Coordinates of C-alpha atoms in Angstrom, one line a residue:
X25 CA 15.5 31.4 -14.4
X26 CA 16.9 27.6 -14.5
X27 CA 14.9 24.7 -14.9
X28 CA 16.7 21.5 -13.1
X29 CA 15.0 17.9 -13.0
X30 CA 15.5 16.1 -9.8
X31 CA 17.8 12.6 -9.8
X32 CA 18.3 9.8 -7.6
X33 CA 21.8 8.2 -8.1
X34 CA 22.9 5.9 -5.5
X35 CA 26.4 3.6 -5.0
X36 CA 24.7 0.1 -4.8
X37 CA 22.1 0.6 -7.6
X38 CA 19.5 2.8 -9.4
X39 CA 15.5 2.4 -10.2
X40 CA 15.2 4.1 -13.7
X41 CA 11.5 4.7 -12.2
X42 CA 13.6 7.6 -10.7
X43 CA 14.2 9.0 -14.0
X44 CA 10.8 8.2 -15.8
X45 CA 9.4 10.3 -12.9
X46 CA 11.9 13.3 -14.1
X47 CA 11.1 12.3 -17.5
X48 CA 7.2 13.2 -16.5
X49 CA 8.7 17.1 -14.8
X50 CA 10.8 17.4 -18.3
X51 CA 7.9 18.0 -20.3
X52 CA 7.0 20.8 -19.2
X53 CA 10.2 22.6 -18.7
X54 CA 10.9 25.0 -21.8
X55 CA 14.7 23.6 -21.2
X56 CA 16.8 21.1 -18.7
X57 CA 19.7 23.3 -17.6
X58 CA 21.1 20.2 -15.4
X59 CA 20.2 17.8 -12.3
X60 CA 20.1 17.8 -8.4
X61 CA 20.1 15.2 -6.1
X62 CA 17.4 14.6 -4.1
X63 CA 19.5 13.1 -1.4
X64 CA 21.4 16.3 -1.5
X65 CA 18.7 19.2 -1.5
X66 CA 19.9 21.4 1.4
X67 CA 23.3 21.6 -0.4
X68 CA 22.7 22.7 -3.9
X69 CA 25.0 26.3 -4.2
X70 CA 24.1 26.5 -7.9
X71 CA 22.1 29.0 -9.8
X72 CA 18.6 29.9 -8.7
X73 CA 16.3 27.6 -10.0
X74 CA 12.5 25.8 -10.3
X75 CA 11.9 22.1 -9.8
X76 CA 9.2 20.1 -10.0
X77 CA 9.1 18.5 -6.8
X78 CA 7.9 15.0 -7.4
X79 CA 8.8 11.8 -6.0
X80 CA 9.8 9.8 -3.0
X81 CA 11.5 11.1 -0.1
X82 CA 13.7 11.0 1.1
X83 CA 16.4 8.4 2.8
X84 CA 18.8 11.3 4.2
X85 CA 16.2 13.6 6.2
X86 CA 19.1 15.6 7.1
X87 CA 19.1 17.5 3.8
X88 CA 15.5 18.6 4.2
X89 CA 14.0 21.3 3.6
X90 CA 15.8 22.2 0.5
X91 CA 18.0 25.1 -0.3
X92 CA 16.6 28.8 -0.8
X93 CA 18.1 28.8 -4.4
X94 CA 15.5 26.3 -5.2
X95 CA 12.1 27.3 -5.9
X96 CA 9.7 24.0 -6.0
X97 CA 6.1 23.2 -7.3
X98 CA 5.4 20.3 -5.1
X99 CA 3.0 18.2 -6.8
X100 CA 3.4 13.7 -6.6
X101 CA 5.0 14.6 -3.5
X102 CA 5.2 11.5 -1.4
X103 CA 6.8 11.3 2.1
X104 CA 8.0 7.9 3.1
X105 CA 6.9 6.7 6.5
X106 CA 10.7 5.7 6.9
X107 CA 11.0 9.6 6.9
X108 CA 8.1 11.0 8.5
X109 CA 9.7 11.7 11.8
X110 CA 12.6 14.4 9.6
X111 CA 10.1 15.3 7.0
X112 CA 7.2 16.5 9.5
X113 CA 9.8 18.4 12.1
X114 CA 8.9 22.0 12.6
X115 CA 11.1 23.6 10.0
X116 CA 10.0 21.0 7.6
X117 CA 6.2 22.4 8.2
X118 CA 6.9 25.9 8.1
X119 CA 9.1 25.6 4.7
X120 CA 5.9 22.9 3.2
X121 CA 3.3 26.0 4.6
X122 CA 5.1 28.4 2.1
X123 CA 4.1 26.0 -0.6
X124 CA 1.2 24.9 -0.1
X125 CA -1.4 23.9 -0.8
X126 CA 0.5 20.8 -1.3
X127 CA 0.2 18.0 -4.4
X128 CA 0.2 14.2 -2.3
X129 CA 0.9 11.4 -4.9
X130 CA -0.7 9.3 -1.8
X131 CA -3.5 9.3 0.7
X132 CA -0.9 8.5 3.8
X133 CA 0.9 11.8 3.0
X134 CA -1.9 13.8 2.1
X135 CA -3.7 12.6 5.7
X136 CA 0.2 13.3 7.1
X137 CA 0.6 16.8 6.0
X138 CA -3.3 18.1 6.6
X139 CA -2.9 16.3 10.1
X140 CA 0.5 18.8 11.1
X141 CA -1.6 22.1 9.2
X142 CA -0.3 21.6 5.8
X143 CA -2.9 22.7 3.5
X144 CA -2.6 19.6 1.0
X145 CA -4.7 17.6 -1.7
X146 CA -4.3 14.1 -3.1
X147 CA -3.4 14.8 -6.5
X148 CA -1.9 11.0 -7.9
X149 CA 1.5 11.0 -9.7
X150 CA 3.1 13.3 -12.5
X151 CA 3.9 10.3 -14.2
X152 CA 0.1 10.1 -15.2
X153 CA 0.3 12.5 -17.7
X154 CA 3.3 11.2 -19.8
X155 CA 0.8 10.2 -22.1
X156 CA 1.2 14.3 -23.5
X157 CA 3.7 14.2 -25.0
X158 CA 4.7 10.4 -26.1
X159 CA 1.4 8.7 -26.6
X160 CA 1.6 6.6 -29.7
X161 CA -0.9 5.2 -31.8
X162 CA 1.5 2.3 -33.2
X163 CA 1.0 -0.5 -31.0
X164 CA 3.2 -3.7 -31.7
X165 CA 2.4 -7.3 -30.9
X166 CA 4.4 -6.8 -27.8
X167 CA 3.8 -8.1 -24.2
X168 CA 6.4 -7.0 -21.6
X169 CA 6.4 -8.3 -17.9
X170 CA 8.4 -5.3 -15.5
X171 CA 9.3 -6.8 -11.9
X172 CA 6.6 -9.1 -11.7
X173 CA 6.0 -9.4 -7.8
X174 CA 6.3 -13.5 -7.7
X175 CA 5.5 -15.5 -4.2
X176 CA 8.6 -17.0 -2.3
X177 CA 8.8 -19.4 0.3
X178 CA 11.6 -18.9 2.2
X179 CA 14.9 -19.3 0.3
X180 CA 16.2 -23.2 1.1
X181 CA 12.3 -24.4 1.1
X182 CA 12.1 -22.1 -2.0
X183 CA 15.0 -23.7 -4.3
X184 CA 14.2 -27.5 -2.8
X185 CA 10.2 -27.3 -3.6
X186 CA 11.2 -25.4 -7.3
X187 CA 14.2 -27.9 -8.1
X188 CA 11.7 -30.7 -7.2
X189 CA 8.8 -29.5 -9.1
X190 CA 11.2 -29.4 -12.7
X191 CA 12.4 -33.0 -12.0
X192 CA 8.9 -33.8 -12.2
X193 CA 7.1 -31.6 -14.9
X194 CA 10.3 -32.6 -17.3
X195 CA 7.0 -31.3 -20.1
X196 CA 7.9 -28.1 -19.1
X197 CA 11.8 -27.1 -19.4
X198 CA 11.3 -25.8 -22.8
X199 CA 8.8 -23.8 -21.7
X200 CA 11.0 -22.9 -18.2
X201 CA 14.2 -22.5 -20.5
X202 CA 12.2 -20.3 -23.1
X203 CA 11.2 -17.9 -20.3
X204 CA 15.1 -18.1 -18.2
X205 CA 16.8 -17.3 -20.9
X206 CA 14.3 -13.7 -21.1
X207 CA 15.3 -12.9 -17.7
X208 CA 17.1 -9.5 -16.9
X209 CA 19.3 -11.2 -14.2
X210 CA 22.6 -13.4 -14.1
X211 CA 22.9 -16.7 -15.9
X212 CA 23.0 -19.1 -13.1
X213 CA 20.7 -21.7 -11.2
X214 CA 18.7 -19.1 -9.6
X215 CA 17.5 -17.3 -12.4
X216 CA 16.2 -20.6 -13.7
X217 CA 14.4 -21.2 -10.1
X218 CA 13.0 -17.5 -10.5
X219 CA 11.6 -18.8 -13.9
X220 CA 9.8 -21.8 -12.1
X221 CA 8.1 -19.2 -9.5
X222 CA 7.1 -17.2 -12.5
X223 CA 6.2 -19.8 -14.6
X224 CA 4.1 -21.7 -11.5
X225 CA 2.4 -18.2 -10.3
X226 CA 1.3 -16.6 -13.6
X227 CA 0.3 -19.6 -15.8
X228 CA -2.7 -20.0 -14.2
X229 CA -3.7 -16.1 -15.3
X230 CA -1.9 -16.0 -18.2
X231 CA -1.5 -18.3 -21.6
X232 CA 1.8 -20.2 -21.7
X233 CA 2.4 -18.5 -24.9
X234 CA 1.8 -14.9 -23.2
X235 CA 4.4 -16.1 -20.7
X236 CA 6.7 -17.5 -23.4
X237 CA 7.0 -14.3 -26.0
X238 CA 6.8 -11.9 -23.4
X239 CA 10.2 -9.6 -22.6
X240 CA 11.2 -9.6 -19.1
X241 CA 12.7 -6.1 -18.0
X242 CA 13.9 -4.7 -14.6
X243 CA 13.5 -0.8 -13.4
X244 CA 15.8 -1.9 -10.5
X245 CA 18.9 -3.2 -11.8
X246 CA 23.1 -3.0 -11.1
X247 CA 22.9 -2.4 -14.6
X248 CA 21.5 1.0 -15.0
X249 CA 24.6 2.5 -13.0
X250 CA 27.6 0.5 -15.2
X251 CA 26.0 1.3 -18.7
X252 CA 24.9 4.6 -18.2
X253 CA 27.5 7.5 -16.7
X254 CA 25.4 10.6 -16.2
X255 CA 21.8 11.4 -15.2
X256 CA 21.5 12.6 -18.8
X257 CA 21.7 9.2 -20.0
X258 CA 19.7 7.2 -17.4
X259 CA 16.9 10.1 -18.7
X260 CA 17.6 8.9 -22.1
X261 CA 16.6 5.2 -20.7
X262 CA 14.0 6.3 -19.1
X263 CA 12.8 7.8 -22.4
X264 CA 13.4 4.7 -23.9
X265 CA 11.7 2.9 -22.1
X266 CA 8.8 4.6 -22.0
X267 CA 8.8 4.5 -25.4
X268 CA 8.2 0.7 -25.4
X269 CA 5.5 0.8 -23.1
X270 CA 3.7 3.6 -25.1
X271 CA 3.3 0.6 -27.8
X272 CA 2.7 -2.5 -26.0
X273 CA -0.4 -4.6 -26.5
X274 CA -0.1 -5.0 -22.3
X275 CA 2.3 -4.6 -20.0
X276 CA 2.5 -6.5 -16.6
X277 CA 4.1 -4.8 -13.5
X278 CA 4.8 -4.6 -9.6
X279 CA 6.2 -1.1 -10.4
X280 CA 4.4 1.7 -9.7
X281 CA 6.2 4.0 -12.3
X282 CA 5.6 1.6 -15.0
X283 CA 2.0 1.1 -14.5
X284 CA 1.2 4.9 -13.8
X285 CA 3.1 5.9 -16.6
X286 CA 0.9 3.2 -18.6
X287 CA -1.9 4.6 -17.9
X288 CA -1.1 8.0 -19.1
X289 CA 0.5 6.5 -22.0
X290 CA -3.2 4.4 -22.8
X291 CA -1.5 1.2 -22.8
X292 CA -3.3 -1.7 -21.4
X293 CA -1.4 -2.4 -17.3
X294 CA -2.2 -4.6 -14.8
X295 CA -0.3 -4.3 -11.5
X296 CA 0.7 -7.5 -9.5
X297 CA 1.1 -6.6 -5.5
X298 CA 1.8 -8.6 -2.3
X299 CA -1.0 -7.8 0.2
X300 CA 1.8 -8.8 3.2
X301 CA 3.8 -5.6 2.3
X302 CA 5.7 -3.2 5.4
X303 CA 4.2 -0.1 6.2
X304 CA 7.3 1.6 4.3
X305 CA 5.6 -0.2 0.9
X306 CA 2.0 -0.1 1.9
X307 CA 2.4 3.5 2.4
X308 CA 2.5 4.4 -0.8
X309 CA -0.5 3.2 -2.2
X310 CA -3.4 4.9 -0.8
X311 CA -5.4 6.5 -3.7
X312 CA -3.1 5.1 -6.6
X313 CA -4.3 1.7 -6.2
X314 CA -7.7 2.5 -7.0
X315 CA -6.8 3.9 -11.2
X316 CA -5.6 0.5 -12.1
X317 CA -6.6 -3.1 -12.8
X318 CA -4.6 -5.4 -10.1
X319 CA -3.8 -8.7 -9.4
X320 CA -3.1 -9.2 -5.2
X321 CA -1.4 -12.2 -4.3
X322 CA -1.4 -13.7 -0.6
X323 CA 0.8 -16.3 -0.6
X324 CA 0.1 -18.6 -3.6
X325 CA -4.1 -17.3 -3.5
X326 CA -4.3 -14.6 -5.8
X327 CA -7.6 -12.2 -6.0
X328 CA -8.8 -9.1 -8.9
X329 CA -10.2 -6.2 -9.1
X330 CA -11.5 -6.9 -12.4
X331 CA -13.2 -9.7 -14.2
X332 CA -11.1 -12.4 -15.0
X333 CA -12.1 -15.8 -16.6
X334 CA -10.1 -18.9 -15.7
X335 CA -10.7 -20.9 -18.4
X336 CA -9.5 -18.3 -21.3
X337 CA -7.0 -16.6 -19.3
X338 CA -5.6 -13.1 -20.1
X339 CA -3.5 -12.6 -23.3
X340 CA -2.4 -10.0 -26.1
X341 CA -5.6 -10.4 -27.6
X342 CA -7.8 -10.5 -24.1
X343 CA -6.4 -7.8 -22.1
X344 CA -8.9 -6.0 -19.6
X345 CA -9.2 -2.5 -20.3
X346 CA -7.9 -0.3 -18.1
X347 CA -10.1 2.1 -15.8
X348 CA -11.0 5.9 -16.8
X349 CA -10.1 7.6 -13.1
X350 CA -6.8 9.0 -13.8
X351 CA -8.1 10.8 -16.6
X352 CA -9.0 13.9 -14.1
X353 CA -5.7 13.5 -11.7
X354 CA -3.4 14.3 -15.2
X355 CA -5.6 16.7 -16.3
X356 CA -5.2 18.9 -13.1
X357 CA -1.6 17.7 -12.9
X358 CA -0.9 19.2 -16.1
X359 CA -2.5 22.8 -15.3
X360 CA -1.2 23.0 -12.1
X361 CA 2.5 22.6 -13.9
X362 CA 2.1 24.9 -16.9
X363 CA 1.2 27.6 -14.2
X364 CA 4.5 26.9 -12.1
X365 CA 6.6 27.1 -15.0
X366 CA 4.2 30.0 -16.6
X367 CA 4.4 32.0 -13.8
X368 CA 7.0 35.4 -13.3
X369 CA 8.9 34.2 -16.0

């Protein structure tokens, strides 16, 4: 039998969450014999193989269901409400009804598949149980800030109101500069307004010196499809990556596969979020938002769902611990895999 991971690879850009999410599936495969692409399931002619079903889908509902060559444990299995009309069609039910009962990494597509006769459970994401296999007990003076969700007022109003406020906090362009010249984006006047927002929104949670040593890295980036050639090597990234979170003293994120995987990993995460979000964002959430400490912004207000003290503010050394929840979700994710990969071998 082959053991294949699943990859995302798109022309215009790649989220290396994609590939932490395979990087999850790869621990429990006894070897990676190659890749497929999500967006092109119902067209894999390859040898017969097992896959870890996991992940978002899917932007072309055209390939679904999958070929017959692929045999899938479908576990962290979210459907998109972009895709819900392709991915709950008839011969999209019958093929999920010879799988079932079916692993939901979210309440909307749990609720979704029981609702069409699916039997299916809410059983979080694979990425939850990452901490199996690289855990570390080395942890480094490190804070790292992943996509931060920052407020924006609409672009002009945005650029005028930021511009104005550094003409007149002239204090604070050291401080602006220190944290511009972090970012993971092009160097140009826009990156430095980006700082501003950042600098504005998060100072009044975080120290200015949390803000100022922190690194600033993107799982969305142009960048991920000029460096790296092959899925292979975006894994490798992934890997990386995850390998820096595993000994941070706190990471701070708007991306669910960096805050998931921190919480498997036992690495101190707080998630930022937009509580304006479209149904094809909100969707996701159900169920996952509840394992982790958050930070929900409306506009400029900002609320948590865990104690947080104004005066002292959050830094390296006062860092809220994370919640126990997702303890039992990774334990039951990593049985449920073991068997898949156990099983008629």
């Amino acid at each position: 039998m082959k053991y294949k991971l699943l990859a995302v690879c798109t022309e215009k850009q790649i989220n290396i969450g994609d590939y932490i999410q395979a990087l999850a599936a790869a621990q429990f495969l006894p070897k990676t014999d190659g890749f497929i692409q999500r967006e092109k399931l119902k067209d894999y002619e390859e040898d017969e193989c097992k896959v870890i079903m996991n992940g978002w889908y899917m932007h072309h509902t055209e390939q679904w269901p999958p070929s017959e060559k692929i045999t899938p444990l479908f576990v962290a299995f979210h459907i998109n409400a972009s895709a819900k009309e392709g991915l709950v069609s008839k011969e999209s039910i019958d093929y999920l009804k010879r799988f079932q009962p079916i692993g939901c990494r979210d309440h909307y597509t749990r609720d979704l598949l029981l609702s069409n006769g699916v039997d299916a459970y809410f059983s979080a994401c694979l990425t939850l149980t990452l901490g199996m296999k690289y855990k570390s007990t080395e942890k480094e003076d490190k804070c790292y800030f992943v996509d931060p969700f920052i407020p924006k007022k609409k672009k002009v109003i945005d650029e005028i109101y930021n511009t104005l406020w550094l003409l007149t906090h002239y204090r604070k362009w050291k401080t602006i500069e220190k944290i511009t010249d972090k970012l993971p984006y092009k160097k140009n006047f826009k990156r430095r307004i980006r700082a501003c927002r950042l600098y504005r929104t998060y100072i009044r949670i975080f120290t200015e010196e949390t803000l100022t040593e922190a690194e600033y890295i993107s799982q969305l980036n142009k960048s991920y499809l000029t460096k790296y050639n092959t899925d292979m090597e975006r894994l490798d990234e992934a890997k990386r990556l995850v390998n820096k979170y595993a000994k941070a003293r706190m990471v701070v994120t708007s991306r669910i596969h960096c805050a998931l995987p921190c919480l498997g990993l036992e690495t101190p995460v707080i998630f930022t979020e937009n509580t304006t979000q479209t149904e094809k964002k909100v969707c996701r959430m159900g169920g996952i938002s509840d394992l982790f400490n958050t930070i929900s912004f409306n506009g400029n207000r900002f609320e948590t769902n865990f104690k947080f003290c104004r005066s002292t503010r959050i830094s390296q050394k006062n860092v809220p611990t994370n919640k126990d929840l997702w303890r039992q979700y990774a334990t039951k994710l990593i049985e449920t895999c073991k068997d898949f990969i156990n099983k008629n071998n």
